[in-house]
Coordinates of C-alpha atoms and ligand atoms in Angstrom, one line a residue:
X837 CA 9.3 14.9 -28.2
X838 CA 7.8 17.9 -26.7
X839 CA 4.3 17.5 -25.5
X840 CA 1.7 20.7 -25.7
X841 CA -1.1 18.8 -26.8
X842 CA -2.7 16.8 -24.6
X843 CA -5.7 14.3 -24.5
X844 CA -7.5 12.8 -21.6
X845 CA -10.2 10.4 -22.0
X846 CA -12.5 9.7 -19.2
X847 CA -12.7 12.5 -16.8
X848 CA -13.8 10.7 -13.3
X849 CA -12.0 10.3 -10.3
X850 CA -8.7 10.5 -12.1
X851 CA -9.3 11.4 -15.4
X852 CA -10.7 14.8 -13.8
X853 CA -7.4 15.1 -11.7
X854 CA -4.9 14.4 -14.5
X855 CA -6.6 16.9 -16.4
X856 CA -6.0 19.4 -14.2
X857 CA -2.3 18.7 -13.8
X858 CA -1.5 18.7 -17.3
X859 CA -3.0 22.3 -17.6
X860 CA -1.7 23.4 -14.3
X861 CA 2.0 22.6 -16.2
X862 CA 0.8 25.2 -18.9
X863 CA -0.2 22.2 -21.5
X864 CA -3.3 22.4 -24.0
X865 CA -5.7 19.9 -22.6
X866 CA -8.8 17.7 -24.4
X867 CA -10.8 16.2 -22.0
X868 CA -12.9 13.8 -23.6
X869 CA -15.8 11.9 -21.9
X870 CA -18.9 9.5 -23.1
X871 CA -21.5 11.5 -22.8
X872 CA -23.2 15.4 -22.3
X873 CA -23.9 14.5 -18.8
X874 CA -20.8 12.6 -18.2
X875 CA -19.0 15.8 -19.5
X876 CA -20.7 18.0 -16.9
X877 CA -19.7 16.3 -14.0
X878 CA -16.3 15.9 -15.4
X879 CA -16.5 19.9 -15.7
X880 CA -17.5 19.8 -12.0
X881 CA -15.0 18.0 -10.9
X882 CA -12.3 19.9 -12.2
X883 CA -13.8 23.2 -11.2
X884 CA -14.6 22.3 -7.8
X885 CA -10.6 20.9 -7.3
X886 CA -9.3 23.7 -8.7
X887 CA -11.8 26.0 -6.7
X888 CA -10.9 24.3 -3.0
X889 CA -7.2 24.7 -4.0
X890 CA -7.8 28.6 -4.4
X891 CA -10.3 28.5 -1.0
X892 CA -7.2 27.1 0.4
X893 CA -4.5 29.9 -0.7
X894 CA -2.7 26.8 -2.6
X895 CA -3.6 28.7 -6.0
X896 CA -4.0 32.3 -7.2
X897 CA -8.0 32.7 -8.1
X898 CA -6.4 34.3 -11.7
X899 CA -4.2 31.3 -12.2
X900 CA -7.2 28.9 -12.2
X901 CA -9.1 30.8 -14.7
X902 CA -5.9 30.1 -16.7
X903 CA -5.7 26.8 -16.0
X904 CA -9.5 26.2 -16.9
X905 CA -9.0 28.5 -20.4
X906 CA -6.3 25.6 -20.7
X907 CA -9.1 22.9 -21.0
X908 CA -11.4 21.9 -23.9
X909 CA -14.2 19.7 -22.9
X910 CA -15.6 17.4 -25.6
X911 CA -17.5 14.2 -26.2
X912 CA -15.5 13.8 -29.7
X913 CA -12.9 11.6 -29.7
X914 CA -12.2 12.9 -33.6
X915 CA -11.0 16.4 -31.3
X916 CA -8.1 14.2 -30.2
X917 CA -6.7 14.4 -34.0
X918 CA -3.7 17.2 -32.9
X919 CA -3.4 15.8 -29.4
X920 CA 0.4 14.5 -29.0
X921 CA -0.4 12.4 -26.2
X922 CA -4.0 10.9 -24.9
X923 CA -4.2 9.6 -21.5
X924 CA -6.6 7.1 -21.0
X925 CA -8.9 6.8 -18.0
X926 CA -12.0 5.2 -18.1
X927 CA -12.8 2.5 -16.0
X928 CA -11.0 -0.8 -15.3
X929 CA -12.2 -3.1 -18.3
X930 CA -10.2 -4.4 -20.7
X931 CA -12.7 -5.2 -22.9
X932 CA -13.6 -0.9 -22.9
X933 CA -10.1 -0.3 -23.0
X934 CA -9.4 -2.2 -25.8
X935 CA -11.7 -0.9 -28.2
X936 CA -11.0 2.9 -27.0
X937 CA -7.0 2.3 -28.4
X938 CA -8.1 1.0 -31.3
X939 CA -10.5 3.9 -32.1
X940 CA -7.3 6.3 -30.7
X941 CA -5.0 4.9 -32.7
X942 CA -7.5 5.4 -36.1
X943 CA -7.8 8.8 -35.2
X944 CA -4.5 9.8 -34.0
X945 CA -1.5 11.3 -35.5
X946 CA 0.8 8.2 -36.2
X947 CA 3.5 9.9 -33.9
X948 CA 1.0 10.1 -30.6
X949 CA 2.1 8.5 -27.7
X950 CA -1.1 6.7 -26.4
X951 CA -0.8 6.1 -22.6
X952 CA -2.9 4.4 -20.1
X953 CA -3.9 4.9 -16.5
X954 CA -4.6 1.5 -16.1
X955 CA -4.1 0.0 -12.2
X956 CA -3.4 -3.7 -13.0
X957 CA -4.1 -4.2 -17.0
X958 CA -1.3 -5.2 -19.0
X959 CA -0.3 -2.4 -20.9
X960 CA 1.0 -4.4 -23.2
X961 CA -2.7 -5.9 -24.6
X962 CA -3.6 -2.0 -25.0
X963 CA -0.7 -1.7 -27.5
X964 CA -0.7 -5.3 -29.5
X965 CA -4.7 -3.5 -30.0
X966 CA -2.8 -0.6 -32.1
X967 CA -0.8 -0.3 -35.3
X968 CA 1.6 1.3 -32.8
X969 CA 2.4 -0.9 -30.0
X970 CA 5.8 1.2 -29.6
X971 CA 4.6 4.2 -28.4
X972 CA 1.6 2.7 -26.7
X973 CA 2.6 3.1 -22.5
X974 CA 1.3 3.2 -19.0
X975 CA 1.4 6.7 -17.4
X976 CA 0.3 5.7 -13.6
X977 CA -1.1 8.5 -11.7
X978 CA -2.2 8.2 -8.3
X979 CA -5.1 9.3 -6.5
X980 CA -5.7 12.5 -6.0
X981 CA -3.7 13.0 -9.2
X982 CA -3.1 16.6 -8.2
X983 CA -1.2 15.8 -4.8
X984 CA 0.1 12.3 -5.2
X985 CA 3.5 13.2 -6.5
X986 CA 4.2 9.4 -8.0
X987 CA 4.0 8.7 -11.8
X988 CA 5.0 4.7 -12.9
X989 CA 5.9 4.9 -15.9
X990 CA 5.1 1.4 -17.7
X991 CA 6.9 -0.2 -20.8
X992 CA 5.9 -2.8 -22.4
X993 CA 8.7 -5.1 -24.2
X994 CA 7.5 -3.4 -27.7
X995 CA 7.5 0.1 -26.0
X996 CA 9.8 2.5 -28.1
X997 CA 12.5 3.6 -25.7
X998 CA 11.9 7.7 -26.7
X999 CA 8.7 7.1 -26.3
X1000 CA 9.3 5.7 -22.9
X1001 CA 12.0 8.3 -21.9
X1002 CA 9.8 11.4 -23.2
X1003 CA 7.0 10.5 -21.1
X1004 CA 9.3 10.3 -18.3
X1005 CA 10.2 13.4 -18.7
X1006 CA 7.2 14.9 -19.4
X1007 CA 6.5 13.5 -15.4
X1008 CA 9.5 15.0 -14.4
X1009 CA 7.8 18.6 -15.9
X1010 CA 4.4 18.2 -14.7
X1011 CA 6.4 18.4 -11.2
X1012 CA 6.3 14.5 -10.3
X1013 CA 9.0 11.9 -10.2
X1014 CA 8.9 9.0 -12.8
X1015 CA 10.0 5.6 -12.2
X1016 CA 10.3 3.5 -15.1
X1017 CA 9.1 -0.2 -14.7
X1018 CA 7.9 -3.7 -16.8
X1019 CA 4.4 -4.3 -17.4
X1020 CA 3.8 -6.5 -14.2
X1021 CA 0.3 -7.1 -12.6
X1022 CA 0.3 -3.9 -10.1
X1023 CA 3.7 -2.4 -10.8
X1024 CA 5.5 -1.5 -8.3
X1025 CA 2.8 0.1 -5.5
X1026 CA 0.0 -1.8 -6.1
X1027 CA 2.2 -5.3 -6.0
X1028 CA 4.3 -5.0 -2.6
X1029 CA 1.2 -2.7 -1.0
X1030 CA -2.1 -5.2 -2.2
X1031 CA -0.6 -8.5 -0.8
X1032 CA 0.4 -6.8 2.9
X1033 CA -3.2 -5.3 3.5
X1034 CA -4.3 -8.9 1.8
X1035 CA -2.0 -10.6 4.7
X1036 CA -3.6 -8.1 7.4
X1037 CA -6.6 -9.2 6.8
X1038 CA -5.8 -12.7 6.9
X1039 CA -3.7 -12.4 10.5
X1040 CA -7.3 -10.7 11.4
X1041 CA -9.5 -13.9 10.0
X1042 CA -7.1 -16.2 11.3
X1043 CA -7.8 -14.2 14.6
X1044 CA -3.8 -13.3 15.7
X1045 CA -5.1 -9.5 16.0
X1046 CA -7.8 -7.8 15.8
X1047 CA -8.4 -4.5 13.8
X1048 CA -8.4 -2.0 15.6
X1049 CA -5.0 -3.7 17.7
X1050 CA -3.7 -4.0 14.3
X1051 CA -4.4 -0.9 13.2
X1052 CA -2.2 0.4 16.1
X1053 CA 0.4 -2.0 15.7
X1054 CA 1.0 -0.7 12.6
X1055 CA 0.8 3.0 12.9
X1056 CA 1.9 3.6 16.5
X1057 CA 4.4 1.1 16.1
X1058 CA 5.8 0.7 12.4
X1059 CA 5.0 4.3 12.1
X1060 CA 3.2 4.0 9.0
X1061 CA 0.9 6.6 8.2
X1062 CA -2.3 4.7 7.7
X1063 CA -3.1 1.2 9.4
X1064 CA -3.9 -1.3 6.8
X1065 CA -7.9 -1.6 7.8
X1066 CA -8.2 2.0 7.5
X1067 CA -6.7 2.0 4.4
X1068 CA -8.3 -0.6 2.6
X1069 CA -11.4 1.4 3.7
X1070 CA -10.1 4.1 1.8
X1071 CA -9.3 1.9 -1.2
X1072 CA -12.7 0.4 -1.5
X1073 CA -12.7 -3.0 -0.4
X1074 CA -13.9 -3.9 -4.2
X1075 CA -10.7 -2.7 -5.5
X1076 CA -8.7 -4.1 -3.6
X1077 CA -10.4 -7.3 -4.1
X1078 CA -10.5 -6.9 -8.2
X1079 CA -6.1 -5.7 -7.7
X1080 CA -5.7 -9.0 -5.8
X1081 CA -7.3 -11.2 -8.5
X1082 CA -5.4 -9.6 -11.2
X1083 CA -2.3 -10.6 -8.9
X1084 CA -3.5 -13.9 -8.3
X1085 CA -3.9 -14.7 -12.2
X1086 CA -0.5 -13.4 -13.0
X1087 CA 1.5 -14.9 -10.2
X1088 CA -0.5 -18.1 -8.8
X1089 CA 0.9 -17.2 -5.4
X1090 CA -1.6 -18.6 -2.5
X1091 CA -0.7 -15.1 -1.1
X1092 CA -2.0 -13.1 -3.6
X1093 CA -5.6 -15.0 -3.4
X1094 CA -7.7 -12.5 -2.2
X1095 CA -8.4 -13.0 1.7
X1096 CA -12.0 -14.6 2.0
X1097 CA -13.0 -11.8 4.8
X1098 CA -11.8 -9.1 1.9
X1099 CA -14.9 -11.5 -0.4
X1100 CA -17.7 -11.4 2.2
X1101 CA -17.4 -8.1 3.2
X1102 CA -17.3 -6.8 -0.7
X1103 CA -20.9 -9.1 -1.2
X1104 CA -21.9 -7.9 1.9
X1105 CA -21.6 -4.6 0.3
X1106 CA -19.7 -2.9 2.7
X1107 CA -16.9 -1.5 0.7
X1108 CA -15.3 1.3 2.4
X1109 CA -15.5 4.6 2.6
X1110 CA -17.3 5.2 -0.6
X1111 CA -20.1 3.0 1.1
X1112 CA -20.3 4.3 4.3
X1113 CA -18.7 0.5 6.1
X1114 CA -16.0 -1.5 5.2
X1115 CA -14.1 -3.0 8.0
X1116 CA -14.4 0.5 10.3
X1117 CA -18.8 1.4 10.5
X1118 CA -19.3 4.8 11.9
X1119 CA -17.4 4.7 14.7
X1120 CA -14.1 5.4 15.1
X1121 CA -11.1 3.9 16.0
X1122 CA -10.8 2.5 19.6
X1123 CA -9.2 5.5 21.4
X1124 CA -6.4 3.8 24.2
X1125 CA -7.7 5.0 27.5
X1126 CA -5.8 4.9 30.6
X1127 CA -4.8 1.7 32.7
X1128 CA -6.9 -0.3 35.7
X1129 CA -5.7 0.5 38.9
X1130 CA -6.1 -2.6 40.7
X1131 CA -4.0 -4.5 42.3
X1132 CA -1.9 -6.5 40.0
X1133 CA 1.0 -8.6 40.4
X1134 CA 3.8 -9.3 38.1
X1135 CA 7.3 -10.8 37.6
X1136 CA 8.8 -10.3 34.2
X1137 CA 12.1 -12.2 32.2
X1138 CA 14.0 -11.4 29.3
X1139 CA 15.7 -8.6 27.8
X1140 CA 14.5 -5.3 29.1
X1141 CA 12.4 -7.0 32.2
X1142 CA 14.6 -4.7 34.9
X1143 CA 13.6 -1.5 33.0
X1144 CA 10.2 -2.7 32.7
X1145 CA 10.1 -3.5 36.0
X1146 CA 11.4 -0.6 37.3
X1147 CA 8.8 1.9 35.6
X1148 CA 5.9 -0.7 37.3
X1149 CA 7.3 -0.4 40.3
X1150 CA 7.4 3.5 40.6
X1151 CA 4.0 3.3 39.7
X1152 CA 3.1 1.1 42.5
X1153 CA 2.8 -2.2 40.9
X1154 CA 4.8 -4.9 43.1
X1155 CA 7.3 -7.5 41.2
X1156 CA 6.5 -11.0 42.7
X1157 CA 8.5 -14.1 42.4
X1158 CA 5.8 -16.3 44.1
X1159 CA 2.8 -16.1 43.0
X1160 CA 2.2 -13.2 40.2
X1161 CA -1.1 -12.5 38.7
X1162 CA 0.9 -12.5 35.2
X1163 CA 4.2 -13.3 34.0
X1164 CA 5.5 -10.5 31.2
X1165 CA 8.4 -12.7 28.9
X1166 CA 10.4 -9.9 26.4
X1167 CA 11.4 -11.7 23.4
X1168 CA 10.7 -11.5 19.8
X1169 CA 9.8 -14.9 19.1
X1170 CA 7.0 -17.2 20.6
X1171 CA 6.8 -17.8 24.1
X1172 CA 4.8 -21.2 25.0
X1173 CA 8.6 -23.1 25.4
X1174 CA 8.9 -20.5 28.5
X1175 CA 5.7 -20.9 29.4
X1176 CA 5.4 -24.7 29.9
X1177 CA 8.4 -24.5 32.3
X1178 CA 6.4 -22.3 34.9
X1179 CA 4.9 -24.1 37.5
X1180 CA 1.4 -22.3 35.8
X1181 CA 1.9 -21.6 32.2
X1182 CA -1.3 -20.2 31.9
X1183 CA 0.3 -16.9 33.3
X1184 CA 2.8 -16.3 30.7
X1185 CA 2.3 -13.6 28.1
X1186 CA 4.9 -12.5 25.6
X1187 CA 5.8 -8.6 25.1
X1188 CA 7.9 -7.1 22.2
X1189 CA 7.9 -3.8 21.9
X1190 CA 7.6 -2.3 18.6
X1191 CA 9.2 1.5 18.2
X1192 CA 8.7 4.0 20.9
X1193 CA 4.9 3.3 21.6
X1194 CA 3.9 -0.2 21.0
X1195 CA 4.1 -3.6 22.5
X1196 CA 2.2 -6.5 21.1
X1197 CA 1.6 -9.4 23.9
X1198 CA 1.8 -12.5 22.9
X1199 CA -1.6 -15.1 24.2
X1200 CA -0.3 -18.8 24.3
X1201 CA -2.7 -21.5 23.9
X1202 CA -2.7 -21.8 27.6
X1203 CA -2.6 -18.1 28.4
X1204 CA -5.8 -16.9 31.1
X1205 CA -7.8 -14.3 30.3
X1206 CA -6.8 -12.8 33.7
X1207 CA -3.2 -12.9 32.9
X1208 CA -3.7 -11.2 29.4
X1209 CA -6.1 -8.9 30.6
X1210 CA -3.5 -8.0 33.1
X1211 CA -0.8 -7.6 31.1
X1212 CA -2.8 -5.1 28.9
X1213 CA -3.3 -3.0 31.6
X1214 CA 0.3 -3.0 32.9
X1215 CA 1.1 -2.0 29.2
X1216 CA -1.0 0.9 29.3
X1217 CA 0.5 1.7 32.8
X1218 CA 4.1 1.8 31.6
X1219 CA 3.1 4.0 28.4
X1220 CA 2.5 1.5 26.2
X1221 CA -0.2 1.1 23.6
X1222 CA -0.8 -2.8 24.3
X1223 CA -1.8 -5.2 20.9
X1224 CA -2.6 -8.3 22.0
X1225 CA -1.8 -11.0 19.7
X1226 CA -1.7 -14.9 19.4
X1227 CA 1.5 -16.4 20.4
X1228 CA 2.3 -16.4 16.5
X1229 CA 6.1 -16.0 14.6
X1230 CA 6.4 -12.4 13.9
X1231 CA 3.5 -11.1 15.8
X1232 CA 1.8 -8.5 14.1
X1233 CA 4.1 -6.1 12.8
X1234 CA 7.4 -8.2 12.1
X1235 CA 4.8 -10.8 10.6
X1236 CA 3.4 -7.8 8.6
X1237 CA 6.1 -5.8 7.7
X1238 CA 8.9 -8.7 6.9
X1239 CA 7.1 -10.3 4.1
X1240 CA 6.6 -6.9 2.5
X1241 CA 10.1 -5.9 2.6
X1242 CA 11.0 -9.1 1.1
X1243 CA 8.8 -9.4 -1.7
X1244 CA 10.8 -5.8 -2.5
X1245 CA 13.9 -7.7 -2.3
X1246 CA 12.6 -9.8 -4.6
X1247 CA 11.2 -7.3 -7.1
X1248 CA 14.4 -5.4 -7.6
X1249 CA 16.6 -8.7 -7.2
X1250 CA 14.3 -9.7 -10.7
X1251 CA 15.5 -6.7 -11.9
X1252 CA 12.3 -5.4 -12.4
X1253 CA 13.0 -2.0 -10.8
X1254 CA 16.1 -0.6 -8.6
X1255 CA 16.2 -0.3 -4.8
X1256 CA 16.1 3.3 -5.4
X1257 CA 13.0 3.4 -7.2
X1258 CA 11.2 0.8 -5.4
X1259 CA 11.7 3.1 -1.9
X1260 CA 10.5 6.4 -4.1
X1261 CA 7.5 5.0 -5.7
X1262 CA 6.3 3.5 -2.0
X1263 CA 7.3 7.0 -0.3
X1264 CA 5.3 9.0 -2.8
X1265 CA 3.2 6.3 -3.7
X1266 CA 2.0 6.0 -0.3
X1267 CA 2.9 8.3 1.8
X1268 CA 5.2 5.8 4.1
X1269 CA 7.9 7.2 5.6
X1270 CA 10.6 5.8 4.3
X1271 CA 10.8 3.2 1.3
X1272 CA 11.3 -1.1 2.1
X1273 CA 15.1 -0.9 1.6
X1274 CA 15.3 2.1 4.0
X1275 CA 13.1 0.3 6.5
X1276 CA 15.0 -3.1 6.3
X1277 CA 18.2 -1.5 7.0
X1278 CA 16.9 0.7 10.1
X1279 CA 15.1 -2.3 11.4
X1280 CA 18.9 -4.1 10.0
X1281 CA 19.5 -7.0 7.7
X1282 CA 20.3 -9.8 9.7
X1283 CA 17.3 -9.0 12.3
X1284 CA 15.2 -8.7 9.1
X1285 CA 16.8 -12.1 7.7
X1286 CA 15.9 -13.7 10.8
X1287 CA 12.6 -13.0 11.1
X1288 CA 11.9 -13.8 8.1
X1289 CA 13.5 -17.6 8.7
X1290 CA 10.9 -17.6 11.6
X1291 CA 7.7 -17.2 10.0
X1292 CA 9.0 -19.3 7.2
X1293 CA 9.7 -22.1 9.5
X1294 CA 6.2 -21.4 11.4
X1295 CA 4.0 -21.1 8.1
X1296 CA 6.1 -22.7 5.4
X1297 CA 5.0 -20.3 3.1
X1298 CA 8.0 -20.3 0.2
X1299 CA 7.4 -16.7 0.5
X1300 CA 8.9 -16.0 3.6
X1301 CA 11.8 -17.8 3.1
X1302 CA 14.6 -14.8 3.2
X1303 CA 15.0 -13.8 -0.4
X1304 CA 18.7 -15.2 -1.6
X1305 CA 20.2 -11.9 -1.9
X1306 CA 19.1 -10.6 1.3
X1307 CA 20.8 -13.7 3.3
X1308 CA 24.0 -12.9 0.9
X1309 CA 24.3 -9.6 2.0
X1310 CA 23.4 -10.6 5.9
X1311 CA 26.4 -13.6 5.4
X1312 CA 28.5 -10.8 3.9
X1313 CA 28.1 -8.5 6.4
X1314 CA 26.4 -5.9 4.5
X1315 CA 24.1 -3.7 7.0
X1316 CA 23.1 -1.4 4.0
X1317 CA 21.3 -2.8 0.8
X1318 CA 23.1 -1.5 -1.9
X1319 CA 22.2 1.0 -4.8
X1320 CA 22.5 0.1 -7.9
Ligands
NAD2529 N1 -9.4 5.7 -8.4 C1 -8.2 5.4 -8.2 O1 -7.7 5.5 -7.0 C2 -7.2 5.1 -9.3 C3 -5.8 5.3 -9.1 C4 -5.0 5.0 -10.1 C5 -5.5 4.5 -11.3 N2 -6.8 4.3 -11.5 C6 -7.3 3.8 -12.8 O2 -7.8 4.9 -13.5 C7 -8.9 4.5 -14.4 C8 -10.1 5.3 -14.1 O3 -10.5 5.1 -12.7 P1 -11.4 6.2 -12.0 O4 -11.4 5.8 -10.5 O5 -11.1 7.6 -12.4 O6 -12.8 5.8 -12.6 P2 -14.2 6.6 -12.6 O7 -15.3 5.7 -12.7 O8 -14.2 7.7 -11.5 O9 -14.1 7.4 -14.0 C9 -14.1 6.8 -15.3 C10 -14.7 7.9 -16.2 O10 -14.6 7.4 -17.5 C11 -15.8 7.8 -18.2 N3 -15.9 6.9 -19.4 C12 -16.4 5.7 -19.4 N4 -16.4 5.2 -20.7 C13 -15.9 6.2 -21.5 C14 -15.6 6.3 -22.9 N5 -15.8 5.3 -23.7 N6 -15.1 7.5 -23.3 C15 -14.9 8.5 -22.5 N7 -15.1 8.5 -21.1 C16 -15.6 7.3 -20.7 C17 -16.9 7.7 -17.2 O11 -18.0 8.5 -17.6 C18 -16.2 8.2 -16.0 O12 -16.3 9.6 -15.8 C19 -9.0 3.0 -14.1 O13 -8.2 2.3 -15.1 C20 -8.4 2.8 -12.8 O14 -7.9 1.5 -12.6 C21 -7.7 4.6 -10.5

């Protein structure tokens, strides 16, 4: 079916955008809104987009009058009679959202494809509302709908398979890349990104890092574009909140219960950007400033100590079998069993480094503030952006980042969408640099496997026990996840 017609109902935050992207693909477009006033600063927000993109050379100033002539602004849903799709985007409420498809579907032509921009809604309660459940789908945009270059495309099991395919394609012409998936609380994005910032702010109530340390951790060190406090601040904390309840109904996993700091701050009403606090106030994040340049003392163990050693020692630090200030131990699992065989375990702190630029150190119980704050500043000394961190399975990033990557194991292992979509829509989605099956074969299987068998033997959580297929393809010897 070829779509020229085009509806959009609600024109906010995305409404507004998707609006603008139909008619930048040379589509007729009927933006519809609830009211006069409503309707103006939909108007506004779509001039005012389209207006920074020509500011910004991005867009010819006659090309936006074009696009603009494209859109008709009414508060008439009755103009939606012609359309042969209507996107839906008003706000989050089933209740709203139900009683807008079944006014669609009176006024619609019976062949319409009625979609929904829905975030966590079941699609599929939006089409058992119409006489056409078939070509009732989700059409996923993300925010800002003119940039974000990710559309899920969401079928419900009574979703026509044209319908489905056409509105794929129609994606594919509006110059974004479609991945198909089942009507699942969050989808794809919003289900393997909600629980990790849920589980960062966890580690941070449960005091293993702090934000700002975590922050780093995962940015410097994972190289993700974003640390997940600073984007949960760009979220809204509320959202995230209201995605994680969804989640939790649907799924009953403790994991997916929305992290009790995420609850306090929300009452507190410190929600993020759009409120001026959320977990970040006005100030920025800690910038990393240069080491101390007293006198420290230091022996270090384990993989990678001699290398360690060697760059402390050119920069004047002495290595000391006797009595060091602090012990450094490399290793990538707990340290308090080394620990408790030095004559004074309270010196011991664990180091893994994390990519090119990171190295979490690991606090035992019995670790001295001394010897942490020493290790810190030898971190900094040998070019290291130090995250301390509780003496903890997984640390901060592998603790982070495993879980994530095998809840997408999971996903596509339920054959609810294929490795290859799963790394698009979290590239595009987010912005991270490479997808979860890319990521767990750089970081590689087996070392992926195994961390994952450590944090499920330190927090028992069923979910972090290695997904079944990932351990097959570790025990088959399989370093790359495979495509199908
Ligand atoms: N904001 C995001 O980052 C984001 C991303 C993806 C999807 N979504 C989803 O998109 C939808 C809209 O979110 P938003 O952030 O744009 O919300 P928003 O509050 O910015 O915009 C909603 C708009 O709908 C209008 N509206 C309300 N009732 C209406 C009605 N009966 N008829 C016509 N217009 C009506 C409102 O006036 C408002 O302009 C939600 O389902 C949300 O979950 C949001």
């Amino acid at each position: 079916m070829a779509f020229e017609r085009v509806g959009v109902v609600g024109l906010g935050t995305m409404g507004a955008g998707i609006a603008e992207v139909f008619a930048r693909a040379g589509l007729r477009v009927i933006g519809v809104e609830a009211d006069a006033e409503a309707l103006a600063r939909g108007r506004g927000l779509l001039e005012r987009s389209t207006a920074r993109a020509v500011d910004k050379g991005r867009l010819p100033a006659e090309r936006r009058a074009e696009i603009l002539g494209r859109v008709t602004l009414t508060t008439s849903r009755d103009d939606l009679r012609e359309a042969d799709l209507v996107v839906e985007a008003i706000p989050e409420i089933l209740d709203y959202k139900i009683s807008l498809f079944r006014d669609l579907d009176g006024v619609c032509k019976p062949e319409t494809v009625l979609a929904t921009n829905t975030s966590s809604l079941p699609v599929t309660a939006l089409a058992a509302a119409t006489g056409r459940p078939g070509r009732v789908v989700g059409m996923h945009f993300f925010n800002p709908a003119p940039v974000m270059r990710l559309v899920e495309v969401v079928r419900t099991v009574m979703s026509d398979a044209d319908a489905v395919s056409d509105i794929s394609a129609l994606a594919t012409r509006l110059g974004k890349t479609a991945v198909t998936v089942g009507d699942r609380a969050g989808f794809v994005v919003n289900r393997l990104l909600l629980p990790y910032l849920n589980h960062a702010a966890l580690l941070m109530e449960q005091g293993i890092a702090g934000r700002d340390d975590i922050d780093v951790a995962m940015t410097r060190g994972a190289g993700l574009p974003m640390g997940p406090f600073a984007l949960l601040d760009l979220i809204g904390l509320d959202t995230a909140y209201e995605v994680m309840e969804v989640l939790f109904d649907e799924t009953r996993d403790r994991r997916h219960a929305p992290a009790p700091l995420l609850r306090e701050l929300v009452t507190a009403g410190r929600l993020g950007r759009k409120s001026g606090r959320g977990f970040y106030g006005a100030e920025q994040a800690r910038a990393q400033g240069p080491g101390r340049s007293g006198v420290i003392t230091f022996d270090v163990a384990g993989p990678g100590a001699d290398e360690l050693a060697g760059r402390l020692g050119a920069a004047g630090f002495a290595r000391s079998g006797e009595d060091p200030d602090v012990v450094l131990r490399f290793s990538d699992r707990p340290v308090v069993e080394h620990a408790v065989r030095l004559s004074d375990p309270s010196r011991m702190v664990g180091v893994h480094l994390v990519g090119d630029e990171v190295a979490e150190l690991a606090r035992t119980a019995l670790t001295s503030d001394t010897a942490a704050g020493a290790a810190v500043d030898l971190m900094k000394v040998a070019g290291r952006a130090p995250v301390p961190c509780k003496d903890r399975a997984g640390f901060v990033v592998d603790a982070l980042m495993l879980p994530y990557l095998n809840d997408a194991v999971r996903m596509h292992d339920a054959g609810y969408a294929s490795a290859a979509d799963i790394d698009a829509a979290m590239r595009l989605g987010c912005g991270y640099p490479a997808g979860p099956f890319e990521m767990l074969e750089s970081i590689g299987l087996a070392r992926a496997r195994d961390g994952l068998r450590a944090l499920y033997a330190e927090y028992r959580d069923p979910a972090f026990a290695p997904a079944p297929l990932l351990d097959q393809l570790v025990t088959a010897g399989a370093t790359e996840f495979p495509r199908r």
